[in-house]
Amino acid sequence: MSDFPRWKYALVVIVLLVGIVYALPNVFPPQPAVQVSGNRGAAVDASLKSKVEGLLATAKVPAVAVDVNEKDGRLLARFGNADQQAKASDALRVGLGDNYTVALNLASTVPSWLRSINANSMPLGLDLQGGVHFLMEVDQNAMIDAQETRYTDDIRSLLHDKGVQYDSVTRNARGQGVNIVLRTDAERQKAAGLIGSDYPDLLVNDAAAAGNGFALNAVVKPTKLRELSQSVITQNVTTLRQRVNQLGVSEPLIQQQGANQIIVDLAGVQDTAEAKKIIGAVASLQYRAGLYTPQQAMEAARSGSVPPDAKLYFGRDHQPYLLSKKVIASGDELVTATSGRDQQNGTPNVSVTLNAAGARKMQEFTNDNVGKPMAVLYITRTLETKMVDGKEVKTPKITEEVINYANISGPFGKQFQTNGLPSDAEAAELALLLRGGSFAVPVDIVSESVIGPSLGADNIDKGFKAVMLGLGLVLLAAAIYYKLFGLVADVALFFNLVLLVAVMSAIGVTLTMPGIAGIVLTLGMAIDANVLICERIREELRNGSSPLASIRTGYDKAWATILDANVTHLLAALGLMTMGSGPIKGFGVTLFIGILTSMFTSVTVTHAITALIHGGRKLKTLSV
Amino acid sequence: MEIFNHNANFNFLGLRKYSIGLAILLMLGSIGLIVTKGFNYGQDFVGGVAVNVAYQNAVDTNDVRQALTSAGMENPLVQAVGGTREVTVRLQPKDDHGSSGLTGDEAAAKVSADIMAALQKVRPDAVMKSKSFVGPQVGEELRSDGIYAVIFVIVGIMGYLWIRFEKRFAIAALATEVHDVLVTLGIFALTQREFDLTVLASVLAVVGYSINDKVVVFDRVRELFRSSRNATPEEVLNRSINSTLSRTIITSLFTGITMAALFFFGGTAVHGFAITMLIGILVGTLSSIFVASPILLWLGVSKQDLMPRSKEDPALERRP
């Protein structure tokens, strides 16, 4: 027993036990469920539960269980199969109306004691549970066009305002910036100075001019373009997230890929056309004057009688506002919005920049209305599908929401600040919403794919079969070829699978088909360490060493090789992981974890078992 | 049970003229194939046209595939959507012979019309629900990231081998690595099997597998050099290959078994992955036995290079 210290036995036992516990959740198959969550503060409570139960009874869909989780603000109804789930979701969507979002979900059946220690099953990728996948790309050209057109307008009005005589301000070909032709060299220098100080994001240079004019060329700095492109992506991701919420997908995946792509994975959604309409929907925003007092707005909301010059809107936390019917400026006149902190009192704020046309209107309005309220109205237009008398009816749905309401502190034009926001997070969100509503940079869907749920189930089935068959064959081959040591290796290989699954579950790696291929490959290669050890032990035996000495030397010598071979292999897996996208990444992660777990199981675990079997006994031969 | 004669001392190095010659020929052939025939890139790389087709009555995806191939379209991708009455068909413009030379929208229109014509010929109840052009999933970004990742891996592996072994081992490993990848890719170019993202992942996994294989042999070379008193490098290398031969082949066999299981039972989604891995395992195993060590010999590996270095070692002092 001296070969193998006691603490190592303890380590092996602890790791294996923890591994089993964290791999266990994958044994519990998820249940088809429908998730209901409240919008605009709609309550999720016992009364909703009885309402849902009533609706399900009317639709004759038996639910396995209906649970309300008031802390998360959602209700979960579980069903026996996917058909019932679909029927229930249709019935609830119509029955509960706009105040609730109804989503298809796969409810975990993992016991709560496991979940309480964060042991969850691996989330399944789209290819294993069905759904739609979109790859979207931000149109960079459109972004450059928008920027250059805007600077052209701005420069023209800047020169006009400052009384600089110019011949022409025109936009060059895309990416070539703005061309400004002036009459004299002095004017050119004056213009260059003005533009340079007002627009630090522009690179202003003298340009060769046609005829007898003096020309300037102003190009948007590449850093500014990169920054813009990144902010376009961020705001599009945010906008998409808000829209996907309306689709009622429970666990959407929306993430940036590379510099200008966005991936949207919607598990469980099958209707691409519907998903596309909602994702591609247009959001916009408007600045409007606030009219009347909050009390009058409350009264109007209560009684329904709205003054003729105003319209009733609601804010995000459901408070009513009366706003002017006239729009001061709208989202397409907004250039950018950034969140920050007020320099004087340090409270979170958002600074907004309007284009020339918007600035003029804003200046006129604020000059006359200092001290009066102004509101930002956020408008989204989506197409909604409802079941009416068994038929699908698609209706455009416009949601209007007051996202900000504040008093005007003084007249302003192009640039102004919205102060008095309660937190930095809220300032950042408002800035995002403003940009999201305003930026008209199109996002194109460059690819879409639908994976049917039956195909997903089929993939799981095949993947499971391949894993089990691969494992079984290797177990058999090892046992035949290396006898007792083969059996020990088999135990280790089995635990390697358990540990691999446990680690993947614990860190929440999404299981996909390439991931399964990675698992199978890892199983095949994990046995390599044991092959190395067994071959070494055989060699030592042939060289005439005693059985126990052979085991010791076998392990010692094989370890150096195993380490070298696995470190190089780990480097290769790391490369796969960092390549970053889709199947390659999923596969790389699996391989990386697999190599690490296999080093532990095939060396330490087998050594522990071998020491247990052979330790303290006088051996004449080894079964290897 | 033992398959291999442990006393065998086959003169692998004696074959080095032929084995290296063959390896170089294979590499040149592969490069030629890759340059002339190129790869049959899948939709992940080049995009394609996706058509959503609804049938009035249930349809089998195999029949749909059959209808398309008999109309002369290569590699159509047919998937059932939801139930049994709706399928998506995806096809690259190049697989529809009528559409060569067309671009973008034109090709999309032509390809989708051809798909519908082929399907309606067999089943008149087929209706096109929607069509869309699918762009490639592998963007410029991914390509450059991929190249960086490969460079990082190569530099990392070489660095590790250089430190743990010696620079000649790093070079020999890299050379055989290039050989293994090129030949695997060459077989892909030859057979014109579809090359998609999972295949790319698999090619990169071949890199991992084959480096693993080589390191085991190199490890033994180092050990034997250190322990043997006056054996020639050729003897040491031969003995290393022979004494690791059973491990090399058994491990390949075991890994091969799992990949075969994946190929036969894992479904079409992982076919490309499994077949690439099987090819890579075969190529990698053969090059570990026949190619890697002759390169070491040719690079002039010697006992002195591998002795554990101590501070007093005068040879070390002279090193730059």
Coordinates of N, CA and C in Angstrom, one line a residue, chain B residues 56-164:
Chain B
Q56 N -49.3 18.3 -49.2 CA -50.6 18.1 -48.7 C -50.7 16.8 -47.9
N57 N -50.0 15.8 -48.3 CA -50.0 14.6 -47.6 C -48.6 14.3 -47.1
A58 N -48.5 13.4 -46.1 CA -47.2 13.1 -45.5 C -46.2 12.7 -46.6
V59 N -44.9 13.1 -46.3 CA -43.9 12.8 -47.3 C -42.6 12.3 -46.5
D60 N -41.9 11.4 -47.2 CA -40.7 10.9 -46.6 C -39.5 11.7 -47.1
T61 N -38.6 12.1 -46.2 CA -37.4 12.9 -46.7 C -36.6 12.2 -47.7
N62 N -36.5 10.9 -47.6 CA -35.7 10.1 -48.5 C -36.3 10.2 -49.9
D63 N -37.6 10.2 -50.0 CA -38.2 10.4 -51.4 C -37.9 11.7 -52.0
V64 N -37.9 12.7 -51.1 CA -37.6 14.1 -51.5 C -36.2 14.1 -52.1
R65 N -35.3 13.6 -51.3 CA -33.9 13.6 -51.7 C -33.7 12.8 -53.0
Q66 N -34.4 11.7 -53.1 CA -34.4 10.9 -54.4 C -34.9 11.7 -55.6
A67 N -36.0 12.4 -55.4 CA -36.5 13.2 -56.5 C -35.5 14.2 -57.0
L68 N -34.8 14.8 -56.0 CA -33.8 15.9 -56.4 C -32.6 15.3 -57.1
T69 N -32.1 14.2 -56.5 CA -30.9 13.7 -57.2 C -31.2 13.1 -58.5
S70 N -32.4 12.6 -58.7 CA -32.7 12.0 -60.0 C -32.9 13.2 -61.0
A71 N -33.1 14.4 -60.5 CA -33.2 15.6 -61.4 C -31.8 16.2 -61.7
G72 N -30.8 15.5 -61.2 CA -29.4 15.9 -61.5 C -28.8 16.9 -60.5
M73 N -29.4 17.0 -59.3 CA -28.9 17.9 -58.3 C -28.0 17.2 -57.4
E74 N -26.8 17.7 -57.1 CA -25.9 17.0 -56.2 C -26.0 17.6 -54.8
N75 N -25.9 16.7 -53.8 CA -25.8 17.0 -52.4 C -26.9 17.9 -51.9
P76 N -28.2 17.6 -52.2 CA -29.3 18.4 -51.6 C -29.4 18.0 -50.2
L77 N -29.7 19.0 -49.4 CA -29.8 18.8 -47.9 C -31.3 18.9 -47.6
V78 N -31.9 17.8 -47.2 CA -33.3 17.7 -47.0 C -33.6 17.5 -45.5
Q79 N -34.4 18.4 -44.9 CA -34.7 18.2 -43.5 C -36.2 18.3 -43.3
A80 N -36.7 17.5 -42.4 CA -38.2 17.6 -42.1 C -38.3 18.7 -41.1
V81 N -39.3 19.5 -41.3 CA -39.6 20.6 -40.4 C -40.8 20.3 -39.6
G82 N -40.7 20.2 -38.3 CA -41.8 19.9 -37.5 C -42.5 18.5 -37.8
G83 N -43.6 18.6 -38.5 CA -44.3 17.3 -38.8 C -43.8 16.6 -40.0
T84 N -44.7 15.9 -40.7 CA -44.3 15.1 -41.8 C -44.7 15.7 -43.1
R85 N -45.3 16.9 -43.1 CA -45.7 17.4 -44.3 C -45.0 18.6 -44.8
E86 N -43.9 18.9 -44.1 CA -43.1 20.1 -44.5 C -41.6 19.8 -44.4
V87 N -40.9 20.2 -45.5 CA -39.5 20.0 -45.5 C -38.8 21.2 -45.9
T88 N -37.5 21.3 -45.5 CA -36.7 22.4 -46.1 C -35.6 21.7 -47.0
V89 N -35.4 22.3 -48.1 CA -34.4 21.7 -49.0 C -33.3 22.8 -49.2
R90 N -32.1 22.4 -49.0 CA -31.0 23.4 -49.1 C -30.1 22.9 -50.2
L91 N -29.7 23.8 -51.0 CA -28.8 23.4 -52.2 C -27.9 24.5 -52.5
Q92 N -26.7 24.2 -52.9 CA -25.8 25.2 -53.3 C -26.0 25.4 -54.8
P93 N -25.9 26.6 -55.3 CA -26.1 26.9 -56.7 C -25.2 26.0 -57.6
K94 N -24.0 25.7 -57.1 CA -23.1 24.9 -58.0 C -23.6 23.5 -58.1
D95 N -24.5 23.0 -57.3 CA -25.0 21.7 -57.4 C -26.1 21.5 -58.3
D96 N -26.6 22.7 -58.8 CA -27.7 22.7 -59.8 C -27.0 23.1 -61.1
H97 N -26.9 22.2 -62.0 CA -26.1 22.5 -63.2 C -26.6 23.6 -64.1
G98 N -27.9 23.9 -64.0 CA -28.4 24.9 -64.9 C -28.0 26.3 -64.4
S99 N -27.5 26.4 -63.2 CA -27.4 27.8 -62.7 C -25.9 28.3 -62.6
S100 N -25.0 27.6 -63.3 CA -23.6 28.1 -63.3 C -23.5 29.5 -64.0
G101 N -22.7 30.3 -63.4 CA -22.5 31.6 -64.0 C -23.5 32.7 -63.5
L102 N -24.6 32.2 -62.9 CA -25.5 33.2 -62.4 C -25.0 33.7 -61.0
T103 N -25.5 34.9 -60.6 CA -25.0 35.3 -59.3 C -26.2 35.7 -58.4
G104 N -26.0 35.6 -57.1 CA -26.9 36.0 -56.0 C -28.4 35.7 -56.3
D105 N -29.2 36.7 -56.4 CA -30.6 36.5 -56.5 C -31.0 35.7 -57.7
E106 N -30.3 35.9 -58.8 CA -30.7 35.2 -60.0 C -30.5 33.7 -59.8
A107 N -29.4 33.3 -59.2 CA -29.1 31.9 -58.9 C -30.1 31.4 -58.0
A108 N -30.5 32.2 -56.9 CA -31.4 31.8 -56.0 C -32.8 31.5 -56.6
A109 N -33.2 32.4 -57.5 CA -34.5 32.2 -58.2 C -34.4 30.9 -59.1
K110 N -33.4 30.8 -59.8 CA -33.2 29.6 -60.7 C -33.2 28.3 -59.9
V111 N -32.4 28.3 -58.9 CA -32.2 27.1 -58.1 C -33.6 26.7 -57.4
S112 N -34.2 27.6 -56.9 CA -35.5 27.3 -56.2 C -36.5 26.8 -57.2
A113 N -36.5 27.5 -58.4 CA -37.5 27.0 -59.4 C -37.2 25.6 -59.8
D114 N -35.9 25.3 -60.0 CA -35.5 23.9 -60.4 C -35.9 22.9 -59.3
I115 N -35.7 23.3 -58.1 CA -36.0 22.4 -57.0 C -37.5 22.1 -57.0
M116 N -38.3 23.1 -57.2 CA -39.8 22.9 -57.2 C -40.2 22.1 -58.4
A117 N -39.6 22.3 -59.5 CA -39.9 21.6 -60.7 C -39.6 20.1 -60.5
A118 N -38.5 19.8 -59.9 CA -38.1 18.4 -59.7 C -39.0 17.8 -58.7
L119 N -39.5 18.5 -57.7 CA -40.3 17.9 -56.6 C -41.7 17.7 -57.2
Q120 N -42.2 18.7 -57.9 CA -43.6 18.6 -58.4 C -43.7 17.5 -59.5
K121 N -42.6 17.2 -60.1 CA -42.7 16.1 -61.1 C -43.1 14.8 -60.4
V122 N -42.5 14.6 -59.2 CA -42.8 13.4 -58.5 C -44.1 13.5 -57.7
R123 N -44.2 14.6 -57.0 CA -45.4 14.8 -56.1 C -46.0 16.1 -56.4
P124 N -47.1 16.1 -57.2 CA -47.7 17.4 -57.6 C -48.3 18.2 -56.4
D125 N -48.4 17.6 -55.3 CA -49.0 18.4 -54.2 C -47.9 19.2 -53.4
A126 N -46.7 19.3 -54.0 CA -45.7 20.1 -53.3 C -45.9 21.5 -53.6
V127 N -45.8 22.3 -52.5 CA -46.0 23.8 -52.7 C -44.8 24.5 -52.0
M128 N -44.3 25.5 -52.7 CA -43.2 26.3 -52.1 C -43.8 27.3 -51.1
K129 N -43.3 27.2 -49.9 CA -43.8 28.1 -48.9 C -42.9 29.4 -48.8
S130 N -41.7 29.2 -48.9 CA -40.8 30.3 -48.9 C -39.4 29.9 -49.4
K131 N -38.7 30.9 -49.8 CA -37.3 30.6 -50.2 C -36.4 31.7 -49.7
S132 N -35.2 31.3 -49.5 CA -34.2 32.4 -49.0 C -32.8 32.0 -49.4
F133 N -32.0 33.0 -49.5 CA -30.6 32.8 -49.8 C -29.9 32.8 -48.5
V134 N -29.1 31.7 -48.3 CA -28.4 31.6 -47.1 C -27.0 31.9 -47.3
G135 N -26.5 32.9 -46.6 CA -25.1 33.3 -46.7 C -24.2 32.3 -46.0
P136 N -22.9 32.4 -46.3 CA -21.9 31.5 -45.6 C -21.8 31.9 -44.1
Q137 N -21.6 30.8 -43.3 CA -21.5 31.1 -41.9 C -20.1 31.4 -41.5
V138 N -19.2 31.0 -42.4 CA -17.8 31.2 -42.1 C -17.4 32.6 -42.7
G139 N -17.4 33.6 -41.9 CA -17.1 34.9 -42.4 C -15.6 35.1 -42.4
E140 N -15.2 36.3 -42.9 CA -13.8 36.7 -43.0 C -13.2 36.6 -41.6
E141 N -13.9 37.1 -40.6 CA -13.5 37.1 -39.2 C -13.0 35.7 -38.7
L142 N -13.9 34.7 -39.0 CA -13.7 33.4 -38.6 C -12.4 32.8 -39.3
R143 N -12.3 33.2 -40.5 CA -11.1 32.7 -41.3 C -9.9 33.2 -40.7
S144 N -9.8 34.5 -40.4 CA -8.6 35.1 -39.8 C -8.4 34.6 -38.4
D145 N -9.4 34.5 -37.6 CA -9.3 33.9 -36.3 C -8.7 32.5 -36.4
G146 N -9.2 31.7 -37.4 CA -8.8 30.4 -37.6 C -7.3 30.3 -37.8
I147 N -6.8 31.2 -38.7 CA -5.4 31.2 -39.0 C -4.6 31.5 -37.8
Y148 N -5.0 32.5 -37.0 CA -4.3 32.9 -35.8 C -4.3 31.7 -34.8
A149 N -5.4 31.0 -34.7 CA -5.5 29.9 -33.8 C -4.5 28.8 -34.2
V150 N -4.5 28.5 -35.5 CA -3.6 27.5 -36.0 C -2.1 27.9 -35.8
I151 N -1.8 29.1 -36.0 CA -0.4 29.6 -35.8 C -0.1 29.5 -34.3
F152 N -1.1 29.9 -33.4 CA -0.9 29.8 -32.0 C -0.6 28.3 -31.6
V153 N -1.4 27.4 -32.1 CA -1.2 26.0 -31.8 C 0.1 25.5 -32.2
I154 N 0.5 25.8 -33.5 CA 1.8 25.3 -34.0 C 2.9 25.9 -33.2
V155 N 2.9 27.2 -32.9 CA 4.0 27.8 -32.1 C 4.0 27.2 -30.7
G156 N 2.8 27.0 -30.1 CA 2.7 26.4 -28.8 C 3.3 25.0 -28.7
I157 N 2.9 24.2 -29.6 CA 3.4 22.8 -29.6 C 4.9 22.7 -29.9
M158 N 5.3 23.6 -30.9 CA 6.8 23.6 -31.2 C 7.5 24.0 -29.9
G159 N 7.0 25.1 -29.3 CA 7.7 25.6 -28.1 C 7.8 24.6 -27.0
Y160 N 6.7 23.9 -26.8 CA 6.7 22.9 -25.8 C 7.7 21.8 -26.1
L161 N 7.7 21.3 -27.3 CA 8.6 20.2 -27.7 C 10.1 20.6 -27.6
W162 N 10.3 21.9 -28.0 CA 11.6 22.5 -28.0 C 12.2 22.5 -26.5
I163 N 11.3 22.9 -25.6 CA 11.7 22.9 -24.2 C 11.9 21.5 -23.6
R164 N 10.9 20.7 -23.8 CA 10.9 19.4 -23.2 C 11.9 18.4 -23.9

